[in-house]
One Martini backbone bead per residue (centre of mass of N, CA, C, O) as a GRO file, in nm:
protein
  295
    1MET     BB    1   0.092   0.041   0.023
    2THR     BB    2   0.077   0.348  -0.003
    3ARG     BB    3   0.115   0.628   0.170
    4TRP     BB    4  -0.161   0.758   0.077
    5GLY     BB    5  -0.324   0.511   0.135
    6ARG     BB    6  -0.270   0.514   0.453
    7LEU     BB    7  -0.384   0.787   0.514
    8LEU     BB    8  -0.676   0.722   0.420
    9VAL     BB    9  -0.732   0.505   0.603
   10LEU     BB   10  -0.680   0.677   0.867
   11GLY     BB   11  -0.898   0.882   0.819
   12PHE     BB   12  -1.143   0.689   0.821
   13ALA     BB   13  -1.086   0.585   1.107
   14MET     BB   14  -1.119   0.863   1.256
   15LEU     BB   15  -1.409   0.923   1.161
   16SER     BB   16  -1.538   0.652   1.277
   17VAL     BB   17  -1.460   0.716   1.574
   18LYS     BB   18  -1.615   0.976   1.598
   19VAL     BB   19  -1.900   0.891   1.518
   20ASN     BB   20  -1.916   0.663   1.735
   21ALA     BB   21  -1.876   0.849   1.972
   22GLU     BB   22  -2.125   1.022   1.932
   23GLN     BB   23  -2.340   0.790   1.916
   24ALA     BB   24  -2.270   0.696   2.213
   25TRP     BB   25  -2.339   0.950   2.362
   26PHE     BB   26  -2.651   0.924   2.282
   27GLY     BB   27  -2.708   0.648   2.188
   28ASP     BB   28  -3.042   0.510   2.183
   29THR     BB   29  -3.163   0.754   1.983
   30PRO     BB   30  -3.272   1.000   1.786
   31MET     BB   31  -2.991   1.144   1.758
   32GLN     BB   32  -2.860   0.905   1.598
   33GLN     BB   33  -3.022   0.951   1.340
   34ILE     BB   34  -2.900   1.189   1.260
   35TYR     BB   35  -2.613   1.117   1.216
   36GLN     BB   36  -2.654   0.899   1.010
   37ALA     BB   37  -2.780   1.072   0.791
   38LEU     BB   38  -2.538   1.274   0.763
   39ALA     BB   39  -2.323   1.043   0.698
   40ALA     BB   40  -2.525   0.962   0.443
   41ASP     BB   41  -2.615   1.239   0.294
   42ARG     BB   42  -2.925   1.295   0.454
   43PRO     BB   43  -3.059   1.591   0.545
   44THR     BB   44  -3.363   1.552   0.520
   45VAL     BB   45  -3.382   1.312   0.718
   46ALA     BB   46  -3.251   1.474   0.954
   47TRP     BB   47  -3.483   1.683   0.979
   48GLN     BB   48  -3.701   1.487   1.058
   49GLU     BB   49  -3.548   1.363   1.308
   50LEU     BB   50  -3.530   1.628   1.459
   51ILE     BB   51  -3.832   1.692   1.483
   52PHE     BB   52  -3.904   1.426   1.625
   53ALA     BB   53  -3.725   1.467   1.883
   54LEU     BB   54  -3.828   1.740   1.981
   55SER     BB   55  -4.133   1.639   2.003
   56GLN     BB   56  -4.081   1.426   2.238
   57GLU     BB   57  -3.852   1.614   2.380
   58GLN     BB   58  -3.645   1.762   2.587
   59ILE     BB   59  -3.360   1.929   2.449
   60ALA     BB   60  -3.090   2.072   2.456
   61THR     BB   61  -2.956   2.290   2.245
   62GLN     BB   62  -2.636   2.207   2.264
   63HIS     BB   63  -2.740   1.911   2.121
   64TRP     BB   64  -2.860   2.039   1.820
   65ALA     BB   65  -2.763   2.304   1.680
   66ALA     BB   66  -2.539   2.173   1.505
   67LEU     BB   67  -2.712   1.996   1.340
   68LYS     BB   68  -2.869   2.209   1.213
   69HIS     BB   69  -2.639   2.377   1.096
   70ALA     BB   70  -2.563   2.145   0.894
   71ILE     BB   71  -2.817   2.115   0.754
   72ILE     BB   72  -2.863   2.389   0.635
   73ASN     BB   73  -2.572   2.390   0.488
   74GLN     BB   74  -2.671   2.118   0.292
   75THR     BB   75  -2.947   2.308   0.192
   76ASP     BB   76  -2.918   2.590   0.103
   77CYS     BB   77  -3.008   2.732   0.353
   78GLY     BB   78  -3.284   2.516   0.346
   79GLN     BB   79  -3.428   2.520   0.065
   80ARG     BB   80  -3.398   2.182   0.023
   81LEU     BB   81  -3.622   2.142   0.198
   82THR     BB   82  -3.940   1.963   0.169
   83GLU     BB   83  -4.011   2.096   0.459
   84PRO     BB   84  -4.177   2.324   0.323
   85ASN     BB   85  -4.278   2.308  -0.037
   86GLY     BB   86  -4.497   2.570  -0.116
   87LYS     BB   87  -4.754   2.466  -0.051
   88ASP     BB   88  -4.989   2.720   0.033
   89ILE     BB   89  -4.756   2.946   0.044
   90PRO     BB   90  -4.698   3.258   0.082
   91GLN     BB   91  -4.536   3.489  -0.041
   92GLY     BB   92  -4.277   3.571   0.156
   93LEU     BB   93  -4.261   3.395   0.398
   94THR     BB   94  -4.216   3.535   0.737
   95ILE     BB   95  -4.025   3.474   1.052
   96SER     BB   96  -3.987   3.671   1.330
   97PHE     BB   97  -3.733   3.681   1.591
   98VAL     BB   98  -3.757   3.949   1.861
   99ARG     BB   99  -3.522   4.154   2.029
  100ARG     BB  100  -3.574   4.414   2.272
  101ALA     BB  101  -3.372   4.698   2.364
  102GLY     BB  102  -3.383   4.938   2.602
  103ALA     BB  103  -3.539   5.201   2.749
  104SER     BB  104  -3.816   5.196   2.546
  105SER     BB  105  -3.746   4.859   2.497
  106LEU     BB  106  -3.887   4.554   2.616
  107GLY     BB  107  -3.851   4.225   2.469
  108TYR     BB  108  -4.060   4.024   2.275
  109GLU     BB  109  -4.109   3.910   1.919
  110ILE     BB  110  -4.359   3.782   1.672
  111LYS     BB  111  -4.334   3.769   1.312
  112LEU     BB  112  -4.570   3.776   1.030
  113SER     BB  113  -4.501   3.767   0.667
  114ALA     BB  114  -4.644   3.890   0.346
  115GLU     BB  115  -4.655   3.961  -0.039
  116HIS     BB  116  -4.870   3.713  -0.114
  117VAL     BB  117  -5.235   3.655  -0.102
  118SER     BB  118  -5.489   3.482  -0.263
  119ARG     BB  119  -5.617   3.400   0.021
  120ALA     BB  120  -5.785   3.385   0.307
  121THR     BB  121  -5.581   3.316   0.617
  122LEU     BB  122  -5.540   3.116   0.878
  123VAL     BB  123  -5.295   3.197   1.141
  124THR     BB  124  -5.119   2.948   1.353
  125LEU     BB  125  -4.881   2.998   1.626
  126THR     BB  126  -4.681   2.769   1.825
  127ASP     BB  127  -4.501   2.687   2.085
  128PRO     BB  128  -4.324   2.439   2.252
  129ASN     BB  129  -4.561   2.470   2.486
  130GLY     BB  130  -4.845   2.534   2.319
  131GLN     BB  131  -4.850   2.838   2.278
  132THR     BB  132  -5.036   3.092   2.137
  133VAL     BB  133  -4.901   3.366   1.947
  134ILE     BB  134  -5.061   3.326   1.678
  135SER     BB  135  -5.415   3.436   1.563
  136GLU     BB  136  -5.471   3.520   1.223
  137ILE     BB  137  -5.547   3.702   0.927
  138LEU     BB  138  -5.471   3.680   0.591
  139GLY     BB  139  -5.528   3.864   0.353
  140ALA     BB  140  -5.641   3.916   0.029
  141GLN     BB  141  -5.329   4.022  -0.110
  142THR     BB  142  -5.040   4.162  -0.265
  143GLY     BB  143  -4.945   4.310  -0.041
  144PHE     BB  144  -4.796   4.375   0.238
  145GLN     BB  145  -4.819   4.186   0.548
  146GLU     BB  146  -4.865   4.172   0.917
  147LEU     BB  147  -4.808   3.980   1.202
  148GLU     BB  148  -4.849   3.999   1.565
  149SER     BB  149  -4.782   3.906   1.912
  150GLY     BB  150  -4.676   4.093   2.069
  151GLN     BB  151  -4.561   4.146   2.363
  152LEU     BB  152  -4.299   3.974   2.527
  153PHE     BB  153  -4.154   3.862   2.851
  154THR     BB  154  -4.036   3.616   2.739
  155GLN     BB  155  -3.843   3.382   2.616
  156VAL     BB  156  -3.756   3.270   2.299
  157ASP     BB  157  -3.797   2.949   2.251
  158PRO     BB  158  -3.660   2.663   2.180
  159GLY     BB  159  -3.770   2.458   1.896
  160VAL     BB  160  -4.089   2.372   1.813
  161TYR     BB  161  -4.286   2.512   1.571
  162GLU     BB  162  -4.630   2.554   1.488
  163LEU     BB  163  -4.775   2.594   1.147
  164ARG     BB  164  -5.084   2.727   1.039
  165LEU     BB  165  -5.251   2.720   0.710
  166GLY     BB  166  -5.521   2.649   0.742
  167GLY     BB  167  -5.481   2.306   0.656
  168GLN     BB  168  -5.184   2.346   0.703
  169HIS     BB  169  -4.866   2.181   0.837
  170TYR     BB  170  -4.589   2.298   1.013
  171SER     BB  171  -4.243   2.255   1.105
  172LEU     BB  172  -4.025   2.462   1.325
  173VAL     BB  173  -3.679   2.513   1.388
  174VAL     BB  174  -3.562   2.695   1.668
  175TYR     BB  175  -3.322   2.855   1.850
  176GLY     BB  176  -3.366   3.134   1.937
  177LEU     BB  177  -3.239   3.357   2.172
  178PRO     BB  178  -2.965   3.470   2.315
  179ARG     BB  179  -2.853   3.585   2.617
  180ARG     BB  180  -2.637   3.702   2.463
  181PRO     BB  181  -2.574   3.981   2.310
  182TRP     BB  182  -2.502   4.117   1.994
  183VAL     BB  183  -2.573   4.412   2.125
  184LYS     BB  184  -2.409   4.686   2.290
  185LEU     BB  185  -2.394   4.935   2.553
  186ILE     BB  186  -2.105   5.149   2.621
  187GLY     BB  187  -2.011   5.377   2.816
  188HIS     BB  188  -1.897   5.677   3.017
  189PRO     BB  189  -1.994   5.913   2.812
  190ASP     BB  190  -1.854   5.754   2.583
  191GLN     BB  191  -2.040   5.574   2.359
  192GLN     BB  192  -2.074   5.243   2.249
  193LEU     BB  193  -2.041   4.955   2.063
  194THR     BB  194  -2.120   4.608   2.065
  195VAL     BB  195  -2.036   4.369   1.818
  196ASP     BB  196  -2.181   4.020   1.774
  197LEU     BB  197  -2.175   3.829   1.540
  198PRO     BB  198  -2.327   3.553   1.437
  199ASN     BB  199  -2.292   3.243   1.347
  200THR     BB  200  -2.315   3.096   1.023
  201PRO     BB  201  -2.376   2.935   0.750
  202THR     BB  202  -2.213   2.914   0.443
  203SER     BB  203  -2.498   2.920   0.272
  204CYS     BB  204  -2.550   3.179   0.426
  205ALA     BB  205  -2.589   3.474   0.500
  206PRO     BB  206  -2.458   3.679   0.684
  207ALA     BB  207  -2.458   3.871   0.921
  208ALA     BB  208  -2.601   4.184   1.016
  209ALA     BB  209  -2.569   4.548   1.055
  210TYR     BB  210  -2.784   4.840   1.163
  211TRP     BB  211  -2.917   5.145   1.111
  212LEU     BB  212  -3.221   5.276   1.252
  213TRP     BB  213  -3.466   5.525   1.134
  214LEU     BB  214  -3.720   5.735   1.291
  215ASP     BB  215  -3.994   5.885   1.357
  216ASP     BB  216  -4.247   5.977   1.576
  217ALA     BB  217  -4.424   5.714   1.447
  218TYR     BB  218  -4.220   5.486   1.346
  219ARG     BB  219  -4.122   5.562   1.078
  220TRP     BB  220  -3.933   5.510   0.796
  221ILE     BB  221  -3.631   5.674   0.686
  222GLU     BB  222  -3.348   5.488   0.745
  223GLN     BB  223  -3.093   5.262   0.635
  224THR     BB  224  -2.757   5.158   0.766
  225PRO     BB  225  -2.468   5.018   0.769
  226ILE     BB  226  -2.269   4.833   1.005
  227TYR     BB  227  -1.917   4.806   0.995
  228VAL     BB  228  -1.827   4.473   1.006
  229THR     BB  229  -1.567   4.238   1.048
  230SER     BB  230  -1.498   3.939   0.949
  231SER     BB  231  -1.396   3.648   0.930
  232ALA     BB  232  -1.319   3.371   0.738
  233GLU     BB  233  -1.468   3.164   0.943
  234ASN     BB  234  -1.713   3.294   1.051
  235THR     BB  235  -1.593   3.408   1.376
  236PRO     BB  236  -1.683   3.670   1.527
  237SER     BB  237  -1.597   3.935   1.707
  238PRO     BB  238  -1.606   4.186   1.912
  239VAL     BB  239  -1.700   4.524   1.805
  240LYS     BB  240  -1.631   4.850   1.807
  241VAL     BB  241  -1.876   5.131   1.783
  242SER     BB  242  -1.961   5.422   1.686
  243LEU     BB  243  -2.179   5.667   1.711
  244PRO     BB  244  -2.359   5.866   1.561
  245VAL     BB  245  -2.345   6.233   1.509
  246LYS     BB  246  -2.572   6.220   1.303
  247ARG     BB  247  -2.887   6.286   1.162
  248PRO     BB  248  -3.182   6.279   1.022
  249ALA     BB  249  -3.438   6.449   0.926
  250LYS     BB  250  -3.706   6.370   1.143
  251SER     BB  251  -3.569   6.211   1.352
  252GLU     BB  252  -3.659   6.009   1.674
  253HIS     BB  253  -3.523   5.719   1.605
  254LEU     BB  254  -3.278   5.482   1.725
  255SER     BB  255  -3.143   5.169   1.600
  256ALA     BB  256  -2.982   4.873   1.653
  257ILE     BB  257  -2.918   4.595   1.402
  258VAL     BB  258  -2.934   4.228   1.425
  259THR     BB  259  -2.909   3.990   1.150
  260HIS     BB  260  -3.047   3.658   1.061
  261PHE     BB  261  -3.094   3.383   0.825
  262GLU     BB  262  -3.324   3.125   0.703
  263TYR     BB  263  -3.434   2.817   0.561
  264GLN     BB  264  -3.760   2.631   0.559
  265GLY     BB  265  -3.788   2.598   0.284
  266ALA     BB  266  -4.056   2.834   0.201
  267ILE     BB  267  -3.934   2.955   0.464
  268LYS     BB  268  -3.854   3.223   0.649
  269VAL     BB  269  -3.595   3.283   0.917
  270ASN     BB  270  -3.577   3.526   1.162
  271TYR     BB  271  -3.313   3.699   1.348
  272VAL     BB  272  -3.364   3.972   1.606
  273GLU     BB  273  -3.183   4.265   1.713
  274ARG     BB  274  -3.305   4.552   1.909
  275LEU     BB  275  -3.143   4.870   1.991
  276ALA     BB  276  -3.202   5.130   2.169
  277LEU     BB  277  -3.090   5.478   2.110
  278PRO     BB  278  -2.933   5.766   2.118
  279LEU     BB  279  -2.962   6.071   1.987
  280PRO     BB  280  -2.823   6.280   1.789
  281GLU     BB  281  -2.831   6.626   1.806
  282THR     BB  282  -2.740   6.640   1.489
  283PRO     BB  283  -2.870   6.711   1.212
  284TYR     BB  284  -2.927   6.626   0.866
  285THR     BB  285  -2.917   6.738   0.524
  286ALA     BB  286  -2.927   6.751   0.198
  287GLU     BB  287  -2.709   6.975   0.192
  288SER     BB  288  -2.489   6.842   0.363
  289VAL     BB  289  -2.453   6.589   0.183
  290ASN     BB  290  -2.372   6.740  -0.066
  291ALA     BB  291  -2.120   6.884   0.055
  292ARG     BB  292  -1.969   6.605   0.115
  293ARG     BB  293  -1.957   6.511  -0.175
  294VAL     BB  294  -1.795   6.743  -0.304
  295LYS     BB  295  -1.545   6.694  -0.098
   0.00000   0.00000   0.00000
């Protein structure tokens, strides 16, 4: 046997030991079936096994989060998962899990939005504890519409969320939102942000951060990126960012937002953290922007 042949055999042997050790760690449980499906390059089967396992019993997030990460990564950010497959799902259906922080807003919220609904549809979303968080009707219309849970004062629990759209039923595996914030205000009197972008599968878009400006009625004025550089391995570390020194005209509210998303079949699942911030004292106008561009 050649030197390269011996190395190849050794590599397969080490991989086999690792897989067997991981399977032994979980024993004869549904989690073992997930490992076996992934080892056989069957991520859609692993997804069904993961849903089944989490539906049967409570399992700590650290025991399944990496498995979900691998499944999403191996299915084009979840778009190749067969369930839900798009049947009877409104166009652009997105479920957002939001954490709000800051002096003016604390708590959690779940939002469901769609861009095109062909017929009026009753939407029901229940959390892993069986509590209904959304139960409303999406109207038949072509424009954007959104349903909201209202403010939740308890943590968004990780696990399987059950979504019903009319007569159709879908199971969604949700990470929840981590206790450690992705964006935090530090320092006094010279305040700064620390931004810690979450790690995402390489087949998904990287997590991103934004400044969001709203008027006195909380209507959108402007959204601009917060430039945070991630490492090549997609494992960013906290970065300090200075707050804006000027604000758009008519803006009355400022937030820093960190967000990342995945797909679970035809449904987009969005994770959002939104931190309310103090406004800069000085507004900028169109004239001042043009003046800066001339310079």
